[in-house]
PDB file of C-alpha atoms in Angstrom:
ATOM      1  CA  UNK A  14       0.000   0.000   0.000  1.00 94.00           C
ATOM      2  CA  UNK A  15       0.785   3.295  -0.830  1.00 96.00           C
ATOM      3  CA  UNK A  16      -0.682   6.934   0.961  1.00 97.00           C
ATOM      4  CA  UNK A  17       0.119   9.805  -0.517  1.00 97.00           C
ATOM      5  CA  UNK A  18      -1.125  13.403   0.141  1.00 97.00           C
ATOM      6  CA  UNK A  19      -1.411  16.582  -1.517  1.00 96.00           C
ATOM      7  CA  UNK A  20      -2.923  19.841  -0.127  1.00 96.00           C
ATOM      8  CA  UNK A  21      -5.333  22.062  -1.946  1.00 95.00           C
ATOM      9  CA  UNK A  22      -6.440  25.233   0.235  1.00 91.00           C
ATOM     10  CA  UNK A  23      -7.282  23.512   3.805  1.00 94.00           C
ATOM     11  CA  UNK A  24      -8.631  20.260   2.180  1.00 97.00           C
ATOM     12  CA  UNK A  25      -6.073  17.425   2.304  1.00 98.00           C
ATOM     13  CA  UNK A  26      -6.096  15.151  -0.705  1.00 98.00           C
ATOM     14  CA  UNK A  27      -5.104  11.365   0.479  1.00 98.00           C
ATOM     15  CA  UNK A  28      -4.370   9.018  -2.503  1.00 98.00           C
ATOM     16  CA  UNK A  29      -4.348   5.186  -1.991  1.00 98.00           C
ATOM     17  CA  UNK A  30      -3.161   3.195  -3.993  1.00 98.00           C
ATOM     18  CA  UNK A  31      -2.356  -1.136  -3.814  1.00 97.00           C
ATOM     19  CA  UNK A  32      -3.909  -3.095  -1.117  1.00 95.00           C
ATOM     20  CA  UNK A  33      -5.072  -2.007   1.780  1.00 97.00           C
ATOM     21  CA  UNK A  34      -5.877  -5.134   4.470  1.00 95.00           C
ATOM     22  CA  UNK A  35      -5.131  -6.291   8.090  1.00 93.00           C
ATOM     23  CA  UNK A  36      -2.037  -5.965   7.948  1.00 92.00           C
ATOM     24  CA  UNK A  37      -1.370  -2.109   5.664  1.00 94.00           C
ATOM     25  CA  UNK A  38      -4.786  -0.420   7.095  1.00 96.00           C
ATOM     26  CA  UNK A  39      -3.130   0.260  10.472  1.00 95.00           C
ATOM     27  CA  UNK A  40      -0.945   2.595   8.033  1.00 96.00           C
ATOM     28  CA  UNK A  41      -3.762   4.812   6.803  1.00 97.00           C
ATOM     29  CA  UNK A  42      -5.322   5.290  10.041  1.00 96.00           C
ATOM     30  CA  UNK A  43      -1.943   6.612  11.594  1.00 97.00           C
ATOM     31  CA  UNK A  44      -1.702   9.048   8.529  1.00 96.00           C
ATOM     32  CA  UNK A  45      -5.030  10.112   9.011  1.00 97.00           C
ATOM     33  CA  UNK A  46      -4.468  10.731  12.590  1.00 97.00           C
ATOM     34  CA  UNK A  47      -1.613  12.422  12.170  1.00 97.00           C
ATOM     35  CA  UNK A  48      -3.423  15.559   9.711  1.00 97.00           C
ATOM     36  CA  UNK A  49      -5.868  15.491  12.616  1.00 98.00           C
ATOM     37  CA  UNK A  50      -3.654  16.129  15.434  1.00 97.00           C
ATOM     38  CA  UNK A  51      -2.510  19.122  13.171  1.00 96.00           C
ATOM     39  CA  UNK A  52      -5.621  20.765  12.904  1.00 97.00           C
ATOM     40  CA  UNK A  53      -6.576  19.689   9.119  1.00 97.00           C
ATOM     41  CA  UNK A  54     -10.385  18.428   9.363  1.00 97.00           C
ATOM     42  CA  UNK A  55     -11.253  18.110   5.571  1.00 97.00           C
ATOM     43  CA  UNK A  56      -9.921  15.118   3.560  1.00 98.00           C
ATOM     44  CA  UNK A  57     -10.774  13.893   0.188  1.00 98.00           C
ATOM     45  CA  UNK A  58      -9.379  10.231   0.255  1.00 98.00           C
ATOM     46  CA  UNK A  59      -8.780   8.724  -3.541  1.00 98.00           C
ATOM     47  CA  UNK A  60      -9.175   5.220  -4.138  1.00 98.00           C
ATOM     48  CA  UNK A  61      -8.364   5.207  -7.960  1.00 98.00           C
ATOM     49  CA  UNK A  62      -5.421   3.461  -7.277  1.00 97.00           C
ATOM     50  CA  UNK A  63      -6.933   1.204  -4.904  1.00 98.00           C
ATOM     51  CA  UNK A  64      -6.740  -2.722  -5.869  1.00 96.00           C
ATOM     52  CA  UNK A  65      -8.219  -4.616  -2.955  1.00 96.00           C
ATOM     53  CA  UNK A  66      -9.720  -3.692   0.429  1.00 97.00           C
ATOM     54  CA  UNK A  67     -11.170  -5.737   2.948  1.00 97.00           C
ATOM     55  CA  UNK A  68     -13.116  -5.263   5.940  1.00 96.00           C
ATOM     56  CA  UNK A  69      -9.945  -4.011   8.148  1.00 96.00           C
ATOM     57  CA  UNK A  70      -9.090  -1.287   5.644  1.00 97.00           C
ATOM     58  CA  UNK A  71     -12.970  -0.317   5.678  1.00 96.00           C
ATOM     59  CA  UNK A  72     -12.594  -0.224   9.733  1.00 94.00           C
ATOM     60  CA  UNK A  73      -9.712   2.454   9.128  1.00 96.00           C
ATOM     61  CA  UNK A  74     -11.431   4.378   7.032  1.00 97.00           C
ATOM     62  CA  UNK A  75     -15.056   4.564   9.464  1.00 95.00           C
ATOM     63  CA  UNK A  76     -12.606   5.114  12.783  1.00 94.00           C
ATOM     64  CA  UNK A  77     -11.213   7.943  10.670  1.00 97.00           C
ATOM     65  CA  UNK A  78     -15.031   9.266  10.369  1.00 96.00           C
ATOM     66  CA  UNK A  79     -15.751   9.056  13.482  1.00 95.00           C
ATOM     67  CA  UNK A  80     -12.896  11.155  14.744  1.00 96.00           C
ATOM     68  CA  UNK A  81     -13.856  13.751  12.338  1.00 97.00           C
ATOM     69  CA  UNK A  82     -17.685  14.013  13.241  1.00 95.00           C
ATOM     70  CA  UNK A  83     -16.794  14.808  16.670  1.00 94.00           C
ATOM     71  CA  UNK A  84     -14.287  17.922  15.231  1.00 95.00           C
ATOM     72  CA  UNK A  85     -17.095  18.716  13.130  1.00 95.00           C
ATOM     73  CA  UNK A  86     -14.097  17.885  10.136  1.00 96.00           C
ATOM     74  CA  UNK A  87     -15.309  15.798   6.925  1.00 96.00           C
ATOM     75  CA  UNK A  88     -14.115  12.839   4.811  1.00 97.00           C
ATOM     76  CA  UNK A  89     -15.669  12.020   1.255  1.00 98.00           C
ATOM     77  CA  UNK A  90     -14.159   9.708  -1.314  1.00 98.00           C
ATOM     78  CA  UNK A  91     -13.736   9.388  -4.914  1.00 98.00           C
ATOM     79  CA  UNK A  92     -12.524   7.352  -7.815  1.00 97.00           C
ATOM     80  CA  UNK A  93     -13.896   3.693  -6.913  1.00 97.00           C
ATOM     81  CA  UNK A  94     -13.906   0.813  -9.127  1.00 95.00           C
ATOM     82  CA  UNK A  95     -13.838  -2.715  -9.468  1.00 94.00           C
ATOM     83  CA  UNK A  96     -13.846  -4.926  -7.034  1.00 94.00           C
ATOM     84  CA  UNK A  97     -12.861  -1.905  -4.170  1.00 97.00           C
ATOM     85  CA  UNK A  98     -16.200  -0.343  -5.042  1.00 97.00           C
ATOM     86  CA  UNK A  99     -18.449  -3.939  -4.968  1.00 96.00           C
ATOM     87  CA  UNK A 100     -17.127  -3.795  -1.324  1.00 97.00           C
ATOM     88  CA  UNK A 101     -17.871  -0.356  -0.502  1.00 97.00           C
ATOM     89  CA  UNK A 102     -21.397  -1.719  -1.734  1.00 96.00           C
ATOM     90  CA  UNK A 103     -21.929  -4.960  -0.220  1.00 95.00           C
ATOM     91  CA  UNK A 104     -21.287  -3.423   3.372  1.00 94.00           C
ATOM     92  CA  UNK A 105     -23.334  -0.046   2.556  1.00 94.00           C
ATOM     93  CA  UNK A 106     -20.417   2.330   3.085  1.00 94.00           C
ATOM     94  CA  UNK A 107     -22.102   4.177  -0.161  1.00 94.00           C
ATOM     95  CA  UNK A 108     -25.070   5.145   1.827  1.00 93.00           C
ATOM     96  CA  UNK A 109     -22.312   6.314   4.788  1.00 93.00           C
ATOM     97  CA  UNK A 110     -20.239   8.382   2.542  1.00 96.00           C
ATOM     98  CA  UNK A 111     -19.525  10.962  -0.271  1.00 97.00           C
ATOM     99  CA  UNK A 112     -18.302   9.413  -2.953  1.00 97.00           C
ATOM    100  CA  UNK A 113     -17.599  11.691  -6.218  1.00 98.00           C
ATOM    101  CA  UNK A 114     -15.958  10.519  -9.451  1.00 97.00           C
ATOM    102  CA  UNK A 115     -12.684  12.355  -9.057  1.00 97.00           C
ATOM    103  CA  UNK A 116     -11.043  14.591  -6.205  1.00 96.00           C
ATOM    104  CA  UNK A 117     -11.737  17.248  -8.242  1.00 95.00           C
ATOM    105  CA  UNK A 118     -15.150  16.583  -8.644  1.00 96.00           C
ATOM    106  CA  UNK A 119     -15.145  16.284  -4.516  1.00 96.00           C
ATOM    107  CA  UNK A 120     -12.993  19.978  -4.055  1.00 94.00           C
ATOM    108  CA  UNK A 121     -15.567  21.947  -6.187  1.00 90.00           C
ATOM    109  CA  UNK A 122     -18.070  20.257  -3.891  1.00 84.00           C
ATOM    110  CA  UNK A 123     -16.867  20.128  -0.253  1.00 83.00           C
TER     111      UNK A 123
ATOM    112  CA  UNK B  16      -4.557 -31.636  -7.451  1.00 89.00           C
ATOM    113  CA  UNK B  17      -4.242 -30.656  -3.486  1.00 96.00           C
ATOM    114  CA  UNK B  18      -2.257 -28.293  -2.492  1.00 97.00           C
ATOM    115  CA  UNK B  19      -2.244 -26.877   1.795  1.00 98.00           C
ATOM    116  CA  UNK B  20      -0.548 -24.666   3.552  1.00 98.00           C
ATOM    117  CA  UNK B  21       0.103 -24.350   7.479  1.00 98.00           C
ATOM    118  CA  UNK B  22       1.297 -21.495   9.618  1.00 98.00           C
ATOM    119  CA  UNK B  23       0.945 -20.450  12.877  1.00 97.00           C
ATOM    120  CA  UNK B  24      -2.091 -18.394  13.440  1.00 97.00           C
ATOM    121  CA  UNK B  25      -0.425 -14.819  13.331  1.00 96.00           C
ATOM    122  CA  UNK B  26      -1.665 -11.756  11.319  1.00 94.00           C
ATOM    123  CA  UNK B  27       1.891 -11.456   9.684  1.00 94.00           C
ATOM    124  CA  UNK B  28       1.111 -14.687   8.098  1.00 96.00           C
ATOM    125  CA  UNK B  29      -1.920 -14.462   6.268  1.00 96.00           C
ATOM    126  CA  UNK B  30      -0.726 -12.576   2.941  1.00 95.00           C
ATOM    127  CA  UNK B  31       1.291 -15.709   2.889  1.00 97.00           C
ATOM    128  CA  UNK B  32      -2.227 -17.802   2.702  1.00 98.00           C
ATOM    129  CA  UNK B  33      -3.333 -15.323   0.133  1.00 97.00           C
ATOM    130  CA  UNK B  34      -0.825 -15.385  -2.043  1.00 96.00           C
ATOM    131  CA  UNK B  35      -0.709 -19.142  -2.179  1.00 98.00           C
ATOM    132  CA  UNK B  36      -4.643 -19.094  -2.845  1.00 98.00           C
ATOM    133  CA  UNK B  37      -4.196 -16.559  -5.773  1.00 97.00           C
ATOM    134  CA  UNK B  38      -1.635 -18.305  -7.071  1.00 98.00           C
ATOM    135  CA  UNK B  39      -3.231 -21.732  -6.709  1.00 98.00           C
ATOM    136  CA  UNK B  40      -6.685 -20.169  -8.125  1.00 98.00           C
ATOM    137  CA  UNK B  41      -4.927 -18.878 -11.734  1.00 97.00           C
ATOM    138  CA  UNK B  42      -3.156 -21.991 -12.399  1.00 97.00           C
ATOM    139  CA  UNK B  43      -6.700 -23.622 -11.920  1.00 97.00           C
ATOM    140  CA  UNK B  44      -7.952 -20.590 -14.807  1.00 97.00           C
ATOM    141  CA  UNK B  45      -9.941 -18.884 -12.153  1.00 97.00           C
ATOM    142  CA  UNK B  46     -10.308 -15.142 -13.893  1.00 97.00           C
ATOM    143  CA  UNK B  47      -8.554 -11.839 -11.638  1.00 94.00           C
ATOM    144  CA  UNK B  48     -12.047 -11.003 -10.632  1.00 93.00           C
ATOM    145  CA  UNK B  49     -12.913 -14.052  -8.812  1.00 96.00           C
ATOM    146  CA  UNK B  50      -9.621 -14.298  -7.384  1.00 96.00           C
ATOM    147  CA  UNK B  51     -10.309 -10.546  -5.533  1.00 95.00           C
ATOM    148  CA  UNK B  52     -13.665 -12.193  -4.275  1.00 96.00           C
ATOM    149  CA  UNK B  53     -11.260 -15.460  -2.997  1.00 97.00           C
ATOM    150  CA  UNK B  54      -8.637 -13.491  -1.547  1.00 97.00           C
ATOM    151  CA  UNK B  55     -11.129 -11.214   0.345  1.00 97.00           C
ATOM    152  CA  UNK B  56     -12.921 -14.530   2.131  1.00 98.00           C
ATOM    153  CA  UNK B  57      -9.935 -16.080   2.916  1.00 98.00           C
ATOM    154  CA  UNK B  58      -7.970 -12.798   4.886  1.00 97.00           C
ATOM    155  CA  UNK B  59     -10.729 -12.256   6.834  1.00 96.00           C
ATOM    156  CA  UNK B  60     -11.571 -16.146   7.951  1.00 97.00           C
ATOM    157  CA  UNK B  61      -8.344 -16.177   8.770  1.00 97.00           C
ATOM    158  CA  UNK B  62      -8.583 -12.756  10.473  1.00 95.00           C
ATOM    159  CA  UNK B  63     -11.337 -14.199  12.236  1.00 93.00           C
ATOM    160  CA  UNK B  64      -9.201 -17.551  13.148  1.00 95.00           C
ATOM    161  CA  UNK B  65      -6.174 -15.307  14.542  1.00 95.00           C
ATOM    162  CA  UNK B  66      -8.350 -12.774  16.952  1.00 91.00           C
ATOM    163  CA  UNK B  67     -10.993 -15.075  18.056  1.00 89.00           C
ATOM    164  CA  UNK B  68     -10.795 -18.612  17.452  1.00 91.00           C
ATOM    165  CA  UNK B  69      -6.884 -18.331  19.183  1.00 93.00           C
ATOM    166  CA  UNK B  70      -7.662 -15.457  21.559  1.00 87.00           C
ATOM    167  CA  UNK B  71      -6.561 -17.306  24.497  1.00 85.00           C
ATOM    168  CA  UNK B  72      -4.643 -20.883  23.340  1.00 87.00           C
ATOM    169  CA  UNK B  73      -2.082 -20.520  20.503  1.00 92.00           C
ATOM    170  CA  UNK B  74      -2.184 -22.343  17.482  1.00 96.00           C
ATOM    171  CA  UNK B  75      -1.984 -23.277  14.004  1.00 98.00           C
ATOM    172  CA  UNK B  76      -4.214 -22.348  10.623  1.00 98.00           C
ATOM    173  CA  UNK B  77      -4.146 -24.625   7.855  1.00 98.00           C
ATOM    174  CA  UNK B  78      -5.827 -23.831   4.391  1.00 98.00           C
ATOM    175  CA  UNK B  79      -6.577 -27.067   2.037  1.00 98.00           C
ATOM    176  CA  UNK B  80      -7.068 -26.410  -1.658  1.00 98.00           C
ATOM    177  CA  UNK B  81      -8.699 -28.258  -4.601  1.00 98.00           C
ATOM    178  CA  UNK B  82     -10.816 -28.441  -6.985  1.00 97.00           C
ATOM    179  CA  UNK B  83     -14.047 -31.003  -7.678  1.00 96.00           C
ATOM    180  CA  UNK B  84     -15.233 -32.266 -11.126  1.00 94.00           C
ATOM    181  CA  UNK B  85     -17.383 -29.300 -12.167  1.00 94.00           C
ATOM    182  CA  UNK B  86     -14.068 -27.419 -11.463  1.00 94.00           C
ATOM    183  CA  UNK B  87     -15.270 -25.804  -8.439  1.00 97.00           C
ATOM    184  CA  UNK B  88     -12.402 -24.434  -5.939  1.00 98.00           C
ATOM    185  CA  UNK B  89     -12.892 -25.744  -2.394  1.00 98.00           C
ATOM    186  CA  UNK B  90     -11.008 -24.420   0.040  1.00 98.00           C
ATOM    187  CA  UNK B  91     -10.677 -26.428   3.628  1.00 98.00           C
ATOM    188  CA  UNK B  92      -9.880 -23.580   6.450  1.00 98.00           C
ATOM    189  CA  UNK B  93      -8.982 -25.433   9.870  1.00 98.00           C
ATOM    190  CA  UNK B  94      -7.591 -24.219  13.046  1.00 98.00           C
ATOM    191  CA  UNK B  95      -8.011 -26.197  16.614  1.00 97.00           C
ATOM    192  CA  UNK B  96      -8.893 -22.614  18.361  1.00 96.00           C
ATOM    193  CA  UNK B  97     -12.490 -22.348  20.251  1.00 94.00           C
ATOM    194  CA  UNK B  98     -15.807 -23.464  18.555  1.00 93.00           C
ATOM    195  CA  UNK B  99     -16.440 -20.304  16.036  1.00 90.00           C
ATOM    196  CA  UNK B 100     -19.028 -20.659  13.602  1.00 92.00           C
ATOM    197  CA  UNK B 101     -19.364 -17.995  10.965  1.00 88.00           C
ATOM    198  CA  UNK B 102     -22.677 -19.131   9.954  1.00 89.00           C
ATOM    199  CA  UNK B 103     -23.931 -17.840  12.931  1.00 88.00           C
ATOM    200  CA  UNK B 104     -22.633 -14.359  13.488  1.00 86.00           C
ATOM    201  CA  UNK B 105     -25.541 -12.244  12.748  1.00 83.00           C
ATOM    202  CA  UNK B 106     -25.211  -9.801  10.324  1.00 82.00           C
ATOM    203  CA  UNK B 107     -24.222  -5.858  11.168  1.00 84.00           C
ATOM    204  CA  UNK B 108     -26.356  -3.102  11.192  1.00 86.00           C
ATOM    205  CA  UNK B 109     -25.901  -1.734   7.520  1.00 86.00           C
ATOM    206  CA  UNK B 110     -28.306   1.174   7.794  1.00 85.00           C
ATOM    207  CA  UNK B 111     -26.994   2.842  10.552  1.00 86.00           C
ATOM    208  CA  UNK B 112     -25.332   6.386   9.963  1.00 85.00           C
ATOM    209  CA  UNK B 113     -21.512   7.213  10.632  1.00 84.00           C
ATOM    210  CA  UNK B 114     -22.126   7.963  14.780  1.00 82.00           C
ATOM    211  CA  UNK B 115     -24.121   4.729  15.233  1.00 83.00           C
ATOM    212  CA  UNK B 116     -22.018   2.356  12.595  1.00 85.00           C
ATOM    213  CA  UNK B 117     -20.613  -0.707  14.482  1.00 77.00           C
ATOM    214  CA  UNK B 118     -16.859  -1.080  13.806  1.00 70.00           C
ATOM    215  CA  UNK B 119     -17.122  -4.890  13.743  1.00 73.00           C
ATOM    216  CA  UNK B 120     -19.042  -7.741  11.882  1.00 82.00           C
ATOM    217  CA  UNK B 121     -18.124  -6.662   8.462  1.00 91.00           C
ATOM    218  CA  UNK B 122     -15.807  -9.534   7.533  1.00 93.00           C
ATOM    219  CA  UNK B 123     -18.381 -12.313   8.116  1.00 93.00           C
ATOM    220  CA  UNK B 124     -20.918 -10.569   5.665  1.00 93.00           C
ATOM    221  CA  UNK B 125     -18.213 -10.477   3.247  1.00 95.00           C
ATOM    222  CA  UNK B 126     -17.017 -14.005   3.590  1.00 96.00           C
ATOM    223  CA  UNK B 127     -20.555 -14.970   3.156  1.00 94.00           C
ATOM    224  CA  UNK B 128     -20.992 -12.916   0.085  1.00 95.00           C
ATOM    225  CA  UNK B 129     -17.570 -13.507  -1.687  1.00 96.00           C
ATOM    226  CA  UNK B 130     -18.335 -17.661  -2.064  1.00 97.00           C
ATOM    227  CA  UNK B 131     -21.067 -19.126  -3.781  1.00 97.00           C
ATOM    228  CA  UNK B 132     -21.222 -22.209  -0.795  1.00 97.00           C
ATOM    229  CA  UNK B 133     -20.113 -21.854   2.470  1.00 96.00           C
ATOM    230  CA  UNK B 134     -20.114 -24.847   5.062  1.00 97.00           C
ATOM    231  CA  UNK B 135     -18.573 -25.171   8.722  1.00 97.00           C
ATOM    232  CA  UNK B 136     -18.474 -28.189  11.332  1.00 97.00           C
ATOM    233  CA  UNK B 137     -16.732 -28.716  14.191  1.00 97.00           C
ATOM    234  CA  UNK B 138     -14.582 -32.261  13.941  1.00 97.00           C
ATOM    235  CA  UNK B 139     -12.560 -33.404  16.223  1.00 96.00           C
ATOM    236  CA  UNK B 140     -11.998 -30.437  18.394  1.00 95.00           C
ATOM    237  CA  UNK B 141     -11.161 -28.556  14.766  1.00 97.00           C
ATOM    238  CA  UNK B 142     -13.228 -26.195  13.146  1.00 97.00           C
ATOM    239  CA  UNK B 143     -13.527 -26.953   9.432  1.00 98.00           C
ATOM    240  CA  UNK B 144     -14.636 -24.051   7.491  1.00 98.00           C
ATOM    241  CA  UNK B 145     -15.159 -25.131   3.607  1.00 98.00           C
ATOM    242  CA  UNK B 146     -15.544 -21.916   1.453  1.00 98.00           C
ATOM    243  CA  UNK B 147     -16.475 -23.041  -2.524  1.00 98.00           C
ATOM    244  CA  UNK B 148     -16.523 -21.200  -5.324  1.00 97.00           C
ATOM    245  CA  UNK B 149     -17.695 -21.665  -9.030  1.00 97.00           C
ATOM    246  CA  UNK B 150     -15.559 -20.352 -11.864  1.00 94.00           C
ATOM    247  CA  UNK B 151     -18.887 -18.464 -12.556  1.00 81.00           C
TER     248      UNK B 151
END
């Protein structure tokens, strides 16, 4: 797995890309954390990249949420495919989330 | 043929399970998209077999592979931990908003919806769960 982030104004723009599973998820959730404890509260994570996510990397993700509801911050998503967006399906994270196209798509929205 | 594998239950070995189902999957001509739906049951049963089924005894996970004569894969996951039955882990709340959303329960819904059959029994103090898919 690979996180990497870009900043556009005060949103933070977090691209994934490979797998993200038990073992890599724990990865994403400390980078997330770590933007948080700095004061950023908007994100725009990209899963373009994204090959294959299971239920750990969805956990990551949600506990990221959660943080950012209490701050009042906000996390939306874009660019799923494949089999990444079947699971974002199957466990209803589309009805939980934003999810645009692209993260440009997202930034003229959020 | 039948090919296994057997590790001790640890989370730092079970890309080693998935990369010997993936691999084992394409040389039986399963396509890249069932494989995903493969390798996504099998991480978290095994998941499942490191935090719960070995939460207090240590042990070993095995994972027995092969295929039957309508070329379905059937895949034998068995570990000597406590009694856990996927089967009957009820499902998660999937309507609930962000707040209310349970962090748990997710990988059971998705081993059940990754296979086409899904079977477990408990055999001599082992539990035997048989995951089976069709090439589609």
């Amino acid at each position: 797995m690979e996180v990497k982030t870009r900043k556009v104004k005060d949103v933070i723009i977090v691209s994934v890309a490979g797998r993200m599973g038990e073992v890599t998820a724990p990865e994403f959730e400390e980078t997330m954390k770590e933007f948080i404890e700095e004061g950023d509260t908007r994100f725009i994570v990209n899963l373009k990249e994204l090959e294959y996510i299971s239920s750990a990397g969805l956990r990551s993700i949600l506990a990221t949420a959660k943080i950012l509801k209490e701050k009042n911050g906000q996390i939306v998503l874009a660019g799923l495919t494949g089999a990444v967006k079947e699971v974002f399906e199957i466990s209803q994270f589309v009805s939980i989330f934003k999810i645009f196209n692209t993260p440009e798509d997202a930034l003229s929205e959020i | 043929m039948v090919e296994s594998i057997k590790l001790p239950a640890k989370i730092e070995h079970v890309e080693s399970f998935m990369h010997f189902v993936r691999d084992y999957a394409r040389d039986e001509g399963f396509s890249s998209q069932r494989i995903d739906k493969i390798e996504l049951a099998i991480e978290e049963a095994l998941v499942n077999i490191c935090r719960y089924a070995y939460s207090e005894v240590k042990g070993d996970m095995e994972m027995i592979c092969r295929t039957d004569t309508d070329k379905r894969l059937i895949i034998d996951i068995v570990d000597a931990g406590e009694p856990f039955n996927v089967l009957m882990v009820s499902e998660p709340d999937l309507a609930a908003d962000i707040e209310d959303r349970e962090i748990g329960g997710l990988g059971v819904l998705f081993i059940r919806k990754m296979v086409d059959d899904i079977q477990y029994r408990r055999r001599n103090n082992k539990n035997i769960l048989t995951l089976i898919l069709r090439h589609r």
